[in-house]
Coordinates of N, CA and C in Angstrom, one line a residue:
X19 N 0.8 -1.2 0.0 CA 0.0 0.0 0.0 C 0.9 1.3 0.0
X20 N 1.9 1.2 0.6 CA 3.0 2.3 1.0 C 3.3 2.5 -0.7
X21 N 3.8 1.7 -1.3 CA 4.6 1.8 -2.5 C 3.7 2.2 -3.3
X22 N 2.7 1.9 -3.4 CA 1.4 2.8 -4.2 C 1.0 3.8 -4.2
X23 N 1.1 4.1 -3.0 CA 1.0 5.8 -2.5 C 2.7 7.0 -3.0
X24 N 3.2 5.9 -2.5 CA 4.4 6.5 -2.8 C 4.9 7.2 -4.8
X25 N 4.3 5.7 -5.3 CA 4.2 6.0 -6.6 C 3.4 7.6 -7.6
X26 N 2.2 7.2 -6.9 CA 1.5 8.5 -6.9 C 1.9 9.8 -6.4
X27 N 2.3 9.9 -5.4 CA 2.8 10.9 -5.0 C 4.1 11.1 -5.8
X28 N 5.1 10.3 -6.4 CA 6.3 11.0 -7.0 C 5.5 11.4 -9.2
X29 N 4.1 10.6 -9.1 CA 3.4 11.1 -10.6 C 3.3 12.4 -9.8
X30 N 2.3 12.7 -9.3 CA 1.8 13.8 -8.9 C 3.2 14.6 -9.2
X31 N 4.0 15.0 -8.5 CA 5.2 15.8 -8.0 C 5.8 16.2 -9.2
X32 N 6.0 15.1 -10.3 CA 6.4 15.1 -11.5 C 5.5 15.9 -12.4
X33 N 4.6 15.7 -12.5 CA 3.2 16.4 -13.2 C 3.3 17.6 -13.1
X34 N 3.4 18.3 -11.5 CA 3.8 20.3 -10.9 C 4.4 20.9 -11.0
X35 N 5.6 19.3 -11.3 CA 6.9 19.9 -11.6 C 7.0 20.7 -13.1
X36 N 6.2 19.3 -14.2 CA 6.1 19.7 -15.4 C 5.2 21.2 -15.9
X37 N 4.2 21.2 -15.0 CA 3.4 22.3 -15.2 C 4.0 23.8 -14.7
X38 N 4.9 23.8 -13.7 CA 5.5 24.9 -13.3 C 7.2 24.6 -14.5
X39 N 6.9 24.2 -15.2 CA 8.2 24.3 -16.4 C 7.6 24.8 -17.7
X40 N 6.5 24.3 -17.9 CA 5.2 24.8 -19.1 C 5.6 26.2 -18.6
X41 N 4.7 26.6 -17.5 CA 4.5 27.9 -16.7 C 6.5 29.1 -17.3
X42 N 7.0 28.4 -17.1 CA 8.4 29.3 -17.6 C 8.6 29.3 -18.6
X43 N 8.3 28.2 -19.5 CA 8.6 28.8 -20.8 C 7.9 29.7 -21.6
X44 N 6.5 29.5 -21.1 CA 5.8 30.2 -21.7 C 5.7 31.6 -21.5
X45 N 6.5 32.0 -20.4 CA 6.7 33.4 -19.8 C 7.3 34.0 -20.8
X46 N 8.5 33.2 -21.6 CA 9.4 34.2 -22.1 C 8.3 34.1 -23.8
X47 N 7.3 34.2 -23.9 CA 6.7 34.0 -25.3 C 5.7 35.3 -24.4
X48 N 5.4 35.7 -23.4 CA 4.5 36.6 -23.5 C 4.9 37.8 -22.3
X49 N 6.2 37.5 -22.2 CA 7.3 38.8 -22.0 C 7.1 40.1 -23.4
X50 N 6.8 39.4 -24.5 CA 6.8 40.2 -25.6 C 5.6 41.7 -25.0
X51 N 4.2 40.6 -24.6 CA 3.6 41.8 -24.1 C 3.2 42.4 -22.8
X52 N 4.4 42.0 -22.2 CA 4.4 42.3 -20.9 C 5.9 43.6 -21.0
X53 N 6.0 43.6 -22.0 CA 7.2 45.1 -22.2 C 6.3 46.0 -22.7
X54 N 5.1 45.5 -23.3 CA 4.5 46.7 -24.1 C 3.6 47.2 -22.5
X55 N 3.3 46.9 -21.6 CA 2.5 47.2 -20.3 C 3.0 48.3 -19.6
X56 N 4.6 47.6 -19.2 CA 5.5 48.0 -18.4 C 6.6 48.8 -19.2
X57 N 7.2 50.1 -18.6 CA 8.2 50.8 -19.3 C 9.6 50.2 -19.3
X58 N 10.4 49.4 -17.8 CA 11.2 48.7 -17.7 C 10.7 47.1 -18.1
X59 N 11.9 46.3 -17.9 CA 11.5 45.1 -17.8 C 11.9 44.8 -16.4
X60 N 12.9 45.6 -15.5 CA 13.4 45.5 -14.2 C 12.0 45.4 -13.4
X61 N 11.0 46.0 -14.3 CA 9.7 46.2 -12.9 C 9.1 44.0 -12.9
X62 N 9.1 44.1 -14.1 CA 8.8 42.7 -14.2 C 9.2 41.8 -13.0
X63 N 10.8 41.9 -13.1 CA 11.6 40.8 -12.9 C 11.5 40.7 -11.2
X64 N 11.1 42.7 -10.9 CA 10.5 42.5 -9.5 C 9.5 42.2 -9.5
X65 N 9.0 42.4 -9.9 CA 7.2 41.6 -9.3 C 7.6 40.0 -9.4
X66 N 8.0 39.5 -10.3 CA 8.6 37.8 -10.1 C 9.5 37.5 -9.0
X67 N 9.8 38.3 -8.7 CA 11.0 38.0 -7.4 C 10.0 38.2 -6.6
X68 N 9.4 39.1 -6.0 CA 8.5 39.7 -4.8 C 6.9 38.5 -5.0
X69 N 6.9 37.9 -5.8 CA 5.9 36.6 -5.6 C 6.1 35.7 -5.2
X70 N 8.2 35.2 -5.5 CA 8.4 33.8 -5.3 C 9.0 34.4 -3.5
X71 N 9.3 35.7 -3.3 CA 9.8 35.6 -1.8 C 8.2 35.2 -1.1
X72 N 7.4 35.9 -1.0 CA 6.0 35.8 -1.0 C 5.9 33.8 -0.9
X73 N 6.0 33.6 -1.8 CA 5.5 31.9 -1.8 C 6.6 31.2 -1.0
X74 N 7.8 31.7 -1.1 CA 8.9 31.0 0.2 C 8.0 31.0 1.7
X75 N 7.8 32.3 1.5 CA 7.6 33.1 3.2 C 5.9 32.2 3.6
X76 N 5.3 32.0 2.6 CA 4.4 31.2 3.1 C 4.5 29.8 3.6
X77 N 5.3 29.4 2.4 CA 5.5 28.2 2.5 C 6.0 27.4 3.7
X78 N 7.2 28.5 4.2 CA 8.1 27.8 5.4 C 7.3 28.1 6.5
X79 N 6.5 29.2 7.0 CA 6.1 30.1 7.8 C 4.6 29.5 8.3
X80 N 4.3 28.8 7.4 CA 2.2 28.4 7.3 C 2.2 26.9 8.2
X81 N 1.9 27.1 9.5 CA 1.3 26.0 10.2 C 0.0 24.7 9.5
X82 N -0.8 25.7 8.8 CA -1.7 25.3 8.8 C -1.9 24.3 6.6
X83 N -1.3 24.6 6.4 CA -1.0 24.0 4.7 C -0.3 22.8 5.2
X84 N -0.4 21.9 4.7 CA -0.2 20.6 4.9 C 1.0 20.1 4.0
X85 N 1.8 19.4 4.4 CA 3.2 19.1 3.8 C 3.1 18.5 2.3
X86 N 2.0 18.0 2.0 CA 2.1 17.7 0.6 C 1.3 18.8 -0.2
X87 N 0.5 19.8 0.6 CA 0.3 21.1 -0.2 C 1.8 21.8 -0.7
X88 N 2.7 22.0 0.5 CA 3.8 22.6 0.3 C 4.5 21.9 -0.8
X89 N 4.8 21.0 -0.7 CA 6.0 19.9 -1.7 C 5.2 20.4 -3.3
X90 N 4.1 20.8 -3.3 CA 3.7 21.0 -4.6 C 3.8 22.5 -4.9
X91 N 3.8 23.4 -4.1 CA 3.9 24.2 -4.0 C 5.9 24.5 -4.8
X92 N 6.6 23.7 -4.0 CA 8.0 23.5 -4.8 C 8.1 23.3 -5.5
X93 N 7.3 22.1 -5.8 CA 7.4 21.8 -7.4 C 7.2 22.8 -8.6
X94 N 6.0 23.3 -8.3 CA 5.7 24.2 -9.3 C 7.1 25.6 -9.7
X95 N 7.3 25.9 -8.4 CA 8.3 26.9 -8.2 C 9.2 26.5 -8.7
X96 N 10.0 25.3 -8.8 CA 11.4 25.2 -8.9 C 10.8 24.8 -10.7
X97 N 9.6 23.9 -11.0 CA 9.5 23.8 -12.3 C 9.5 25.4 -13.2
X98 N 9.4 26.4 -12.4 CA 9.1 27.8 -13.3 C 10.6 28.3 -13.5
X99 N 11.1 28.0 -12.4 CA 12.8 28.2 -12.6 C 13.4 28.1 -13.1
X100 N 13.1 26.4 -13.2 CA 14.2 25.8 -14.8 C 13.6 26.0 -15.8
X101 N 12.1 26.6 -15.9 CA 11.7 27.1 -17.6 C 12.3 28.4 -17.7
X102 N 12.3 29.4 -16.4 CA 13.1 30.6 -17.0 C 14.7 30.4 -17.6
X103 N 15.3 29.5 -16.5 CA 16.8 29.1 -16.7 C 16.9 28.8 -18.3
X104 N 15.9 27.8 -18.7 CA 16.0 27.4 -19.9 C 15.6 28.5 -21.6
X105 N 15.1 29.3 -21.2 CA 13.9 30.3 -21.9 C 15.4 31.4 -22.0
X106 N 16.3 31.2 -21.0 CA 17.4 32.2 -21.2 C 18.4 32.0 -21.8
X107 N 18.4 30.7 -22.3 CA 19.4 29.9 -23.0 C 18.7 29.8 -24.3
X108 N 17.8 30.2 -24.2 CA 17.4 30.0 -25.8 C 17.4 31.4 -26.4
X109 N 17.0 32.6 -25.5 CA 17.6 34.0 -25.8 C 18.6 34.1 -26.3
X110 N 19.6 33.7 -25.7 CA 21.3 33.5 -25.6 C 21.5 33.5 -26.4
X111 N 20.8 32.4 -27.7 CA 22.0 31.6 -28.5 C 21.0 32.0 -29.8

């Protein structure tokens, strides 16, 4: 029963992961009109920073969210990460 559960939970985790990587690439396809909004792009890049400190500060901080809310809660975040990481290597080159 453990290993079943276990299985699920690492689909699941994989799934939030993938959807918070979707989530980054797609940023850099609608950055196009998110320059046309904003006069910098520095304002952007704060408001992205000032959401993920935001989602840290919850995350560590929240008695009440349950540990596998949280873990998905990472997922997603670190999945957006490596879609920017990746989305900047494709600027790059």
């Amino acid at each position: 029963m453990f290993l079943i559960k276990q299985k699920n939970y690492l689909f699941l985790t994989f799934c939030y992961f993938s959807f918070g990587f979707l989530i980054g690439n797609l940023f850099g396809t609608f950055l196009v009109f998110l320059r046309n909004q904003f006069l910098w792009d520095g304002i952007v890049l704060l408001i992205i920073l000032i959401l993920f400190e935001i989602l840290n500060f919850l995350i560590a901080n929240t008695r009440f969210i349950s540990q596998f809310f949280k873990k998905i809660l990472k997922s997603v975040q670190i999945g957006i990460l490596l879609g920017f990481f990746i989305d900047a290597f494709k600027v790059g080159s």
